[in-house]
Coordinates of N, CA, C and O in Angstrom, one line a residue:
Chain E
P774 N -18.7 -11.7 3.3 CA -17.7 -12.1 4.2 C -16.3 -11.6 3.8 O -15.4 -11.6 4.6
D775 N -16.2 -11.2 2.6 CA -14.8 -10.8 2.1 C -14.4 -9.4 2.5 O -13.2 -9.2 2.8
W776 N -15.4 -8.5 2.7 CA -15.1 -7.2 3.1 C -15.4 -7.1 4.6 O -16.4 -7.5 5.1
S777 N -14.5 -6.4 5.3 CA -14.8 -6.1 6.7 C -15.0 -4.6 6.9 O -14.6 -3.8 6.0
A778 N -15.5 -4.2 8.0 CA -15.7 -2.7 8.2 C -15.0 -2.3 9.5 O -15.7 -2.1 10.6
P779 N -13.7 -2.1 9.5 CA -13.0 -1.7 10.7 C -13.2 -0.2 10.9 O -13.5 0.6 10.0
V780 N -13.0 0.2 12.2 CA -13.0 1.6 12.5 C -11.6 2.0 12.9 O -11.0 1.4 13.7
R781 N -11.1 3.0 12.2 CA -9.7 3.5 12.4 C -9.7 5.0 12.7 O -10.2 5.7 11.9
D782 N -9.2 5.4 13.8 CA -9.2 6.8 14.2 C -10.6 7.3 14.1 O -10.8 8.5 13.7
G783 N -11.6 6.5 14.5 CA -12.9 7.0 14.5 C -13.6 7.0 13.2 O -14.8 7.4 13.0
V784 N -12.9 6.5 12.1 CA -13.5 6.5 10.8 C -13.9 5.0 10.4 O -13.0 4.2 10.3
L785 N -15.1 4.9 10.0 CA -15.6 3.6 9.6 C -15.1 3.4 8.1 O -15.3 4.3 7.3
Q786 N -14.5 2.2 7.9 CA -13.9 1.9 6.6 C -14.4 0.6 6.1 O -14.9 -0.2 6.8
L787 N -14.1 0.4 4.8 CA -14.5 -0.9 4.1 C -13.2 -1.5 3.6 O -12.4 -0.8 2.9
E788 N -12.9 -2.7 4.1 CA -11.5 -3.2 3.8 C -11.6 -4.7 3.4 O -12.3 -5.5 3.9
R789 N -10.7 -5.0 2.4 CA -10.6 -6.4 2.0 C -9.1 -6.8 1.7 O -8.4 -5.9 1.1
V790 N -8.7 -8.0 2.1 CA -7.4 -8.5 1.8 C -7.5 -9.4 0.6 O -8.3 -10.4 0.7
Y791 N -6.8 -9.2 -0.4 CA -6.7 -10.1 -1.6 C -5.4 -10.8 -1.6 O -4.3 -10.2 -1.5
K792 N -5.4 -12.1 -1.7 CA -4.2 -12.9 -1.6 C -3.7 -13.4 -3.0 O -4.6 -13.7 -3.8
F793 N -2.4 -13.4 -3.2 CA -1.9 -13.8 -4.5 C -0.7 -14.7 -4.2 O -0.1 -14.8 -3.1
K794 N -0.3 -15.4 -5.3 CA 0.8 -16.4 -5.2 C 2.2 -15.8 -5.1 O 3.1 -16.5 -4.6
N795 N 2.3 -14.6 -5.5 CA 3.6 -14.0 -5.4 C 3.5 -12.5 -5.4 O 2.4 -11.9 -5.4
F796 N 4.7 -11.8 -5.4 CA 4.6 -10.4 -5.3 C 4.2 -9.8 -6.6 O 3.4 -8.8 -6.6
K797 N 4.6 -10.3 -7.7 CA 4.3 -9.7 -9.0 C 2.8 -9.7 -9.3 O 2.2 -8.7 -9.8
L798 N 2.1 -10.8 -8.9 CA 0.6 -10.8 -9.1 C -0.1 -9.8 -8.2 O -1.0 -9.1 -8.6
A799 N 0.4 -9.7 -7.0 CA -0.1 -8.7 -6.0 C 0.1 -7.3 -6.6 O -0.8 -6.4 -6.5
W800 N 1.3 -7.1 -7.0 CA 1.7 -5.8 -7.6 C 0.8 -5.4 -8.8 O 0.3 -4.3 -8.8
A801 N 0.6 -6.3 -9.7 CA -0.3 -6.1 -10.8 C -1.7 -5.7 -10.4 O -2.3 -4.7 -10.9
F802 N -2.2 -6.4 -9.4 CA -3.5 -6.1 -8.9 C -3.6 -4.7 -8.3 O -4.5 -3.9 -8.5
S803 N -2.6 -4.4 -7.5 CA -2.6 -3.0 -6.9 C -2.5 -1.9 -7.9 O -3.2 -0.9 -7.7
N804 N -1.9 -2.2 -9.1 CA -1.9 -1.2 -10.1 C -3.3 -1.0 -10.8 O -3.7 0.0 -11.2
K805 N -4.0 -2.2 -10.9 CA -5.3 -2.1 -11.4 C -6.2 -1.3 -10.5 O -7.1 -0.5 -10.9
V806 N -6.1 -1.5 -9.2 CA -6.9 -0.7 -8.2 C -6.5 0.8 -8.3 O -7.4 1.6 -8.3
A807 N -5.3 1.1 -8.5 CA -4.8 2.5 -8.6 C -5.4 3.1 -9.9 O -5.8 4.3 -9.8
E808 N -5.4 2.3 -11.0 CA -6.0 2.9 -12.2 C -7.5 3.2 -12.0 O -8.0 4.2 -12.5
L809 N -8.2 2.2 -11.3 CA -9.6 2.4 -11.0 C -9.8 3.7 -10.2 O -10.7 4.5 -10.5
A810 N -9.0 3.9 -9.2 CA -9.1 5.0 -8.3 C -8.9 6.4 -9.1 O -9.7 7.3 -8.9
E811 N -8.0 6.4 -10.0 CA -7.7 7.6 -10.8 C -8.9 7.8 -11.7 O -9.3 9.0 -11.9
A812 N -9.5 6.8 -12.3 CA -10.6 6.9 -13.3 C -11.8 7.4 -12.6 O -12.6 8.1 -13.2
E813 N -12.0 7.0 -11.3 CA -13.2 7.4 -10.6 C -13.0 8.6 -9.7 O -13.9 9.0 -9.0
F814 N -11.8 9.1 -9.6 CA -11.5 10.2 -8.7 C -11.9 9.9 -7.3 O -12.3 10.8 -6.5
H815 N -11.7 8.7 -6.9 CA -11.9 8.3 -5.5 C -10.8 7.4 -5.1 O -10.5 6.4 -5.8
H816 N -10.0 7.7 -4.1 CA -8.7 7.0 -3.8 C -8.7 6.3 -2.5 O -8.9 6.9 -1.4
P817 N -8.6 5.0 -2.6 CA -8.5 4.1 -1.3 C -7.1 4.1 -0.8 O -6.2 4.6 -1.4
G818 N -6.9 3.4 0.3 CA -5.6 2.9 0.7 C -5.3 1.6 0.0 O -6.2 0.7 0.0
I819 N -4.2 1.5 -0.6 CA -3.8 0.3 -1.3 C -2.4 -0.2 -0.7 O -1.4 0.4 -0.9
L820 N -2.5 -1.2 0.1 CA -1.3 -1.7 0.8 C -0.8 -3.0 0.1 O -1.4 -4.0 0.1
L821 N 0.3 -2.8 -0.6 CA 1.0 -3.9 -1.3 C 2.0 -4.6 -0.4 O 2.9 -3.9 0.0
E822 N 1.9 -5.9 -0.2 CA 2.9 -6.6 0.5 C 3.2 -7.9 -0.3 O 2.5 -8.2 -1.3
W823 N 4.1 -8.7 0.1 CA 4.4 -10.0 -0.6 C 3.2 -10.8 -0.6 O 2.7 -11.3 0.5
G824 N 2.6 -11.1 -1.8 CA 1.5 -12.1 -1.9 C 0.1 -11.5 -1.4 O -0.8 -12.3 -1.4
K825 N 0.0 -10.3 -1.1 CA -1.3 -9.8 -0.8 C -1.4 -8.3 -1.0 O -0.4 -7.5 -0.9
V826 N -2.7 -7.9 -1.2 CA -3.0 -6.4 -1.3 C -4.2 -6.2 -0.4 O -5.2 -6.9 -0.5
T827 N -4.1 -5.2 0.4 CA -5.2 -4.8 1.3 C -5.7 -3.4 0.8 O -5.0 -2.5 0.7
V828 N -7.0 -3.5 0.4 CA -7.7 -2.3 -0.2 C -8.6 -1.7 0.9 O -9.5 -2.5 1.4
T829 N -8.6 -0.4 1.1 CA -9.4 0.2 2.2 C -10.1 1.4 1.6 O -9.4 2.4 1.1
W830 N -11.4 1.4 1.5 CA -12.2 2.5 1.0 C -12.9 3.2 2.1 O -13.4 2.7 3.1
W831 N -12.9 4.6 2.0 CA -13.7 5.4 2.9 C -13.8 6.8 2.2 O -13.0 7.1 1.3
T832 N -14.7 7.6 2.7 CA -14.8 8.9 2.1 C -14.3 10.0 3.0 O -14.9 10.2 4.1
H833 N -13.2 10.6 2.6 CA -12.5 11.6 3.5 C -13.5 12.7 3.9 O -13.5 13.1 5.1
A834 N -14.3 13.2 3.0 CA -15.1 14.4 3.2 C -16.1 14.2 4.3 O -16.5 15.1 5.0
I835 N -16.5 12.9 4.5 CA -17.5 12.7 5.6 C -16.9 11.8 6.7 O -17.6 11.4 7.7
N836 N -15.6 11.6 6.6 CA -14.9 10.7 7.6 C -15.7 9.4 7.9 O -15.9 9.0 9.1
G837 N -16.1 8.8 6.8 CA -16.8 7.5 7.0 C -17.2 6.9 5.7 O -16.5 7.2 4.7
L838 N -18.2 6.1 5.7 CA -18.6 5.4 4.5 C -19.8 6.1 3.8 O -20.8 6.4 4.4
H839 N -19.7 6.2 2.5 CA -20.7 6.7 1.6 C -21.1 5.6 0.7 O -20.4 4.6 0.5
K840 N -22.3 5.7 0.1 CA -22.8 4.7 -0.8 C -21.7 4.4 -1.9 O -21.5 3.2 -2.3
N841 N -21.0 5.4 -2.3 CA -20.0 5.3 -3.3 C -18.9 4.3 -3.0 O -18.3 3.6 -3.8
D842 N -18.6 4.2 -1.7 CA -17.5 3.3 -1.2 C -17.9 1.9 -1.5 O -17.0 1.0 -1.8
F843 N -19.2 1.6 -1.3 CA -19.6 0.2 -1.5 C -19.6 -0.1 -3.0 O -19.3 -1.2 -3.4
I844 N -19.9 0.9 -3.8 CA -19.8 0.7 -5.3 C -18.4 0.5 -5.7 O -18.1 -0.4 -6.5
M845 N -17.4 1.3 -5.1 CA -16.0 1.1 -5.4 C -15.5 -0.3 -5.0 O -14.7 -0.9 -5.6
A846 N -16.0 -0.7 -3.8 CA -15.6 -2.1 -3.3 C -16.1 -3.1 -4.3 O -15.3 -4.1 -4.6
A847 N -17.3 -3.0 -4.8 CA -17.8 -4.0 -5.8 C -16.9 -3.9 -7.1 O -16.6 -5.0 -7.7
K848 N -16.6 -2.7 -7.5 CA -15.7 -2.5 -8.7 C -14.3 -3.1 -8.5 O -13.7 -3.6 -9.4
T849 N -13.8 -3.0 -7.3 CA -12.5 -3.6 -7.0 C -12.6 -5.1 -7.1 O -11.6 -5.7 -7.7
D850 N -13.6 -5.7 -6.6 CA -13.8 -7.1 -6.8 C -13.8 -7.6 -8.2 O -13.2 -8.6 -8.6
Q851 N -14.4 -6.8 -9.1 CA -14.5 -7.1 -10.5 C -13.1 -7.1 -11.2 O -12.9 -7.7 -12.2
L852 N -12.1 -6.4 -10.6 CA -10.8 -6.3 -11.2 C -10.1 -7.7 -11.1 O -9.1 -7.9 -11.7
L853 N -10.6 -8.5 -10.2 CA -10.0 -9.9 -10.1 C -10.2 -10.8 -11.3 O -9.4 -11.7 -11.5
D854 N -11.2 -10.5 -12.0 CA -11.6 -11.4 -13.1 C -10.6 -11.3 -14.2 O -10.0 -10.3 -14.5
Chain F
P1005 N 15.5 11.4 11.2 CA 14.2 11.8 11.7 C 13.1 11.4 10.7 O 11.9 11.3 11.1
D1006 N 13.5 11.0 9.5 CA 12.5 10.6 8.5 C 11.9 9.2 8.7 O 10.7 9.0 8.4
W1007 N 12.7 8.3 9.2 CA 12.3 6.9 9.4 C 12.0 6.8 10.9 O 12.7 7.2 11.8
S1008 N 10.9 6.1 11.2 CA 10.5 5.8 12.6 C 10.6 4.3 12.7 O 10.7 3.5 11.7
A1009 N 10.6 3.8 14.0 CA 10.7 2.4 14.2 C 9.6 1.9 15.1 O 9.7 1.6 16.3
P1010 N 8.4 1.7 14.5 CA 7.2 1.3 15.2 C 7.3 -0.2 15.5 O 8.0 -1.0 14.8
V1011 N 6.6 -0.7 16.5 CA 6.5 -2.1 16.8 C 5.1 -2.5 16.5 O 4.1 -1.9 17.0
R1012 N 4.9 -3.5 15.6 CA 3.5 -3.9 15.2 C 3.4 -5.4 15.4 O 4.2 -6.1 14.9
D1013 N 2.5 -5.8 16.2 CA 2.3 -7.2 16.5 C 3.7 -7.8 17.0 O 4.0 -8.9 16.7
G1014 N 4.3 -7.0 17.8 CA 5.6 -7.5 18.4 C 6.8 -7.5 17.5 O 7.9 -7.9 17.8
V1015 N 6.6 -6.9 16.3 CA 7.7 -6.9 15.3 C 8.2 -5.5 15.1 O 7.4 -4.6 14.7
L1016 N 9.5 -5.3 15.4 CA 10.1 -4.0 15.2 C 10.3 -3.7 13.7 O 10.8 -4.6 12.9
Q1017 N 9.8 -2.6 13.2 CA 9.9 -2.3 11.8 C 10.5 -0.9 11.6 O 10.7 -0.1 12.5
L1018 N 10.8 -0.6 10.3 CA 11.4 0.6 9.9 C 10.4 1.3 8.9 O 10.1 0.7 7.9
E1019 N 9.9 2.5 9.2 CA 8.8 3.0 8.4 C 9.0 4.5 8.1 O 9.5 5.3 8.9
R1020 N 8.7 4.9 6.9 CA 8.7 6.3 6.5 C 7.5 6.6 5.6 O 7.1 5.8 4.8
V1021 N 7.0 7.8 5.8 CA 5.9 8.3 5.0 C 6.5 9.4 4.0 O 7.1 10.3 4.5
Y1022 N 6.2 9.1 2.8 CA 6.7 10.1 1.7 C 5.4 10.8 1.2 O 4.5 10.2 0.8
K1023 N 5.5 12.1 1.2 CA 4.4 12.9 0.7 C 4.6 13.4 -0.7 O 5.7 13.8 -1.1
F1024 N 3.5 13.5 -1.4 CA 3.5 13.9 -2.8 C 2.3 14.9 -3.1 O 1.4 14.9 -2.3
K1025 N 2.4 15.6 -4.2 CA 1.4 16.6 -4.5 C 0.1 16.0 -5.0 O -0.9 16.7 -5.0
N1026 N 0.1 14.8 -5.5 CA -1.1 14.2 -6.0 C -1.0 12.7 -6.0 O 0.0 12.1 -5.6
F1027 N -2.0 12.0 -6.5 CA -2.0 10.6 -6.4 C -1.0 10.0 -7.4 O -0.3 9.0 -7.1
K1028 N -1.0 10.6 -8.6 CA -0.1 10.0 -9.7 C 1.4 10.0 -9.3 O 2.1 9.0 -9.5
L1029 N 1.8 11.1 -8.6 CA 3.2 11.1 -8.2 C 3.5 10.0 -7.1 O 4.5 9.4 -7.1
A1030 N 2.5 9.9 -6.2 CA 2.6 8.9 -5.1 C 2.6 7.5 -5.8 O 3.4 6.6 -5.4
W1031 N 1.7 7.3 -6.7 CA 1.6 6.0 -7.4 C 3.0 5.7 -8.1 O 3.5 4.5 -8.0
A1032 N 3.5 6.6 -8.8 CA 4.8 6.4 -9.5 C 5.9 6.0 -8.5 O 6.7 5.1 -8.8
F1033 N 5.9 6.7 -7.4 CA 7.0 6.3 -6.4 C 6.7 4.9 -5.9 O 7.7 4.2 -5.7
S1034 N 5.5 4.6 -5.6 CA 5.2 3.2 -5.0 C 5.6 2.2 -6.0 O 6.1 1.1 -5.6
N1035 N 5.5 2.4 -7.3 CA 6.0 1.5 -8.3 C 7.5 1.3 -8.3 O 8.1 0.3 -8.6
K1036 N 8.2 2.5 -8.1 CA 9.7 2.4 -8.0 C 10.1 1.6 -6.8 O 11.1 0.8 -6.9
V1037 N 9.4 1.7 -5.7 CA 9.7 0.9 -4.5 C 9.4 -0.6 -4.8 O 10.2 -1.4 -4.4
A1038 N 8.4 -0.9 -5.5 CA 8.0 -2.2 -5.8 C 9.1 -2.8 -6.7 O 9.5 -4.0 -6.6
E1039 N 9.6 -2.1 -7.7 CA 10.7 -2.5 -8.6 C 11.9 -2.8 -7.8 O 12.6 -3.9 -8.0
L1040 N 12.3 -1.9 -6.9 CA 13.4 -2.2 -6.0 C 13.3 -3.5 -5.2 O 14.2 -4.3 -5.1
A1041 N 12.1 -3.7 -4.7 CA 11.8 -4.8 -3.9 C 12.0 -6.1 -4.7 O 12.6 -7.1 -4.2
E1042 N 11.5 -6.1 -5.9 CA 11.6 -7.3 -6.7 C 13.1 -7.5 -7.1 O 13.6 -8.7 -7.1
A1043 N 13.8 -6.4 -7.4 CA 15.2 -6.5 -7.7 C 16.1 -7.1 -6.6 O 17.0 -7.8 -6.9
E1044 N 15.7 -6.8 -5.4 CA 16.5 -7.2 -4.2 C 16.0 -8.4 -3.5 O 16.5 -8.9 -2.5
F1045 N 14.8 -8.9 -4.0 CA 14.2 -10.0 -3.3 C 13.9 -9.8 -1.9 O 14.0 -10.7 -1.0
H1046 N 13.5 -8.6 -1.6 CA 13.2 -8.2 -0.2 C 12.0 -7.3 -0.3 O 12.1 -6.2 -1.0
H1047 N 10.9 -7.6 0.3 CA 9.6 -6.9 0.0 C 9.0 -6.2 1.3 O 8.7 -6.9 2.3
P1048 N 8.9 -4.9 1.2 CA 8.3 -4.1 2.3 C 6.8 -4.1 2.2 O 6.2 -4.7 1.2
G1049 N 6.2 -3.4 3.1 CA 4.8 -3.0 2.9 C 4.8 -1.6 2.2 O 5.6 -0.7 2.6
I1050 N 4.0 -1.5 1.2 CA 4.0 -0.2 0.4 C 2.5 0.2 0.4 O 1.7 -0.4 -0.2
L1051 N 2.2 1.2 1.2 CA 0.8 1.7 1.3 C 0.7 3.0 0.5 O 1.2 4.0 0.8
L1052 N -0.1 2.8 -0.6 CA -0.3 4.0 -1.5 C -1.7 4.6 -1.1 O -2.7 3.9 -1.1
E1053 N -1.7 5.9 -0.8 CA -2.9 6.7 -0.6 C -2.8 8.0 -1.4 O -1.8 8.2 -2.0
W1054 N -3.8 8.8 -1.4 CA -3.8 10.0 -2.1 C -2.7 10.9 -1.5 O -2.7 11.2 -0.4
G1055 N -1.7 11.2 -2.4 CA -0.6 12.1 -1.9 C 0.4 11.6 -1.0 O 1.3 12.3 -0.5
K1056 N 0.4 10.3 -0.7 CA 1.4 9.8 0.2 C 1.6 8.3 0.0 O 0.7 7.5 -0.4
V1057 N 2.9 7.9 0.3 CA 3.2 6.5 0.3 C 4.0 6.2 1.6 O 4.9 6.8 2.0
T1058 N 3.5 5.1 2.3 CA 4.1 4.7 3.5 C 4.9 3.4 3.3 O 4.3 2.4 2.8
V1059 N 6.2 3.4 3.4 CA 7.0 2.2 3.2 C 7.5 1.6 4.5 O 8.0 2.4 5.4
T1060 N 7.3 0.3 4.7 CA 7.6 -0.3 5.9 C 8.5 -1.5 5.7 O 8.1 -2.5 5.0
W1061 N 9.7 -1.5 6.2 CA 10.6 -2.6 6.0 C 10.8 -3.4 7.3 O 10.8 -2.9 8.4
W1062 N 10.9 -4.7 7.2 CA 11.2 -5.6 8.3 C 11.6 -6.9 7.6 O 11.3 -7.2 6.5
T1063 N 12.2 -7.8 8.4 CA 12.6 -9.1 7.9 C 11.7 -10.2 8.5 O 11.8 -10.5 9.7
H1064 N 10.9 -10.8 7.7 CA 9.9 -11.8 8.1 C 10.6 -12.9 8.9 O 10.2 -13.4 9.9
A1065 N 11.8 -13.4 8.3 CA 12.4 -14.6 8.9 C 12.8 -14.4 10.3 O 12.9 -15.4 11.1
I1066 N 13.1 -13.2 10.7 CA 13.6 -13.0 12.1 C 12.5 -12.2 12.9 O 12.7 -11.8 14.1
N1067 N 11.4 -11.9 12.3 CA 10.4 -11.1 12.9 C 10.9 -9.8 13.5 O 10.6 -9.4 14.7
G1068 N 11.7 -9.1 12.7 CA 12.3 -7.9 13.3 C 13.2 -7.2 12.2 O 13.0 -7.5 11.0
L1069 N 14.1 -6.4 12.7 CA 15.0 -5.7 11.8 C 16.4 -6.3 11.6 O 17.0 -6.7 12.6
H1070 N 16.8 -6.4 10.4 CA 18.1 -6.9 10.0 C 18.9 -5.8 9.4 O 18.3 -4.8 8.9
K1071 N 20.2 -5.9 9.4 CA 21.0 -4.8 8.8 C 20.5 -4.5 7.3 O 20.5 -3.3 6.9
N1072 N 20.0 -5.5 6.6 CA 19.6 -5.3 5.3 C 18.4 -4.4 5.2 O 18.2 -3.7 4.2
D1073 N 17.5 -4.3 6.2 CA 16.4 -3.4 6.2 C 16.8 -2.0 6.2 O 16.2 -1.1 5.6
F1074 N 17.9 -1.7 6.9 CA 18.4 -0.3 6.9 C 19.0 0.1 5.6 O 18.9 1.2 5.1
I1075 N 19.7 -0.9 4.9 CA 20.2 -0.7 3.6 C 19.1 -0.4 2.6 O 19.1 0.5 1.8
M1076 N 18.0 -1.2 2.7 CA 16.8 -1.1 1.9 C 16.2 0.3 2.1 O 15.7 1.0 1.2
A1077 N 16.1 0.7 3.3 CA 15.6 2.0 3.7 C 16.4 3.1 3.0 O 15.8 4.1 2.4
A1078 N 17.7 3.0 3.0 CA 18.5 4.0 2.4 C 18.3 4.0 0.9 O 18.2 5.1 0.2
K1079 N 18.2 2.8 0.3 CA 17.9 2.7 -1.1 C 16.5 3.3 -1.5 O 16.4 3.8 -2.6
T1080 N 15.6 3.1 -0.6 CA 14.3 3.7 -0.9 C 14.4 5.2 -1.0 O 13.8 5.8 -1.8
D1081 N 15.1 5.8 0.0 CA 15.3 7.2 -0.1 C 15.9 7.7 -1.4 O 15.5 8.8 -1.9
Q1082 N 16.8 6.9 -1.9 CA 17.5 7.3 -3.1 C 16.5 7.3 -4.3 O 16.8 8.0 -5.3
L1083 N 15.4 6.6 -4.2 CA 14.5 6.6 -5.3 C 13.7 7.9 -5.5 O 13.1 8.2 -6.5
L1084 N 13.9 8.8 -4.5 CA 13.2 10.1 -4.6 C 13.9 11.0 -5.5 O 13.3 12.0 -6.1
D1085 N 15.2 10.8 -5.8 CA 16.0 11.7 -6.6 C 15.6 11.7 -8.0 O 15.2 10.7 -8.6

């Protein structure tokens, strides 16, 4: 229920909104996601706003979702711990 | 010409897309914008993707644009130097 699968510009994506108590906590989480992205050479959209981070995974090369996006989504969730 | 003024959910916003040669440069810029936001106690949307950062300013309290958003937009541009 945490991840949704919106279609944007015809591209199926995997998206989750993570909520935080303030900007600094959200910012720290967004940097963890960015570190993961660089480590895995797969880069999502990371939208940082006050108290929340929206992470969007999809695979550019196929304009849609690949098995790897689901793996990255699971790894993103693990960053919360 | 660099900033556009989209309306989202009825809220007029100020938005600019900054392009970079890779993820790391985009990431570094997004952190500079986050630092500025914390310093000024005014928080935009900062969307980090591979090679680009989309910054969106608006004032939650008035559901639209305040003079301060234009000042923040100018300060965001200065972070490029």
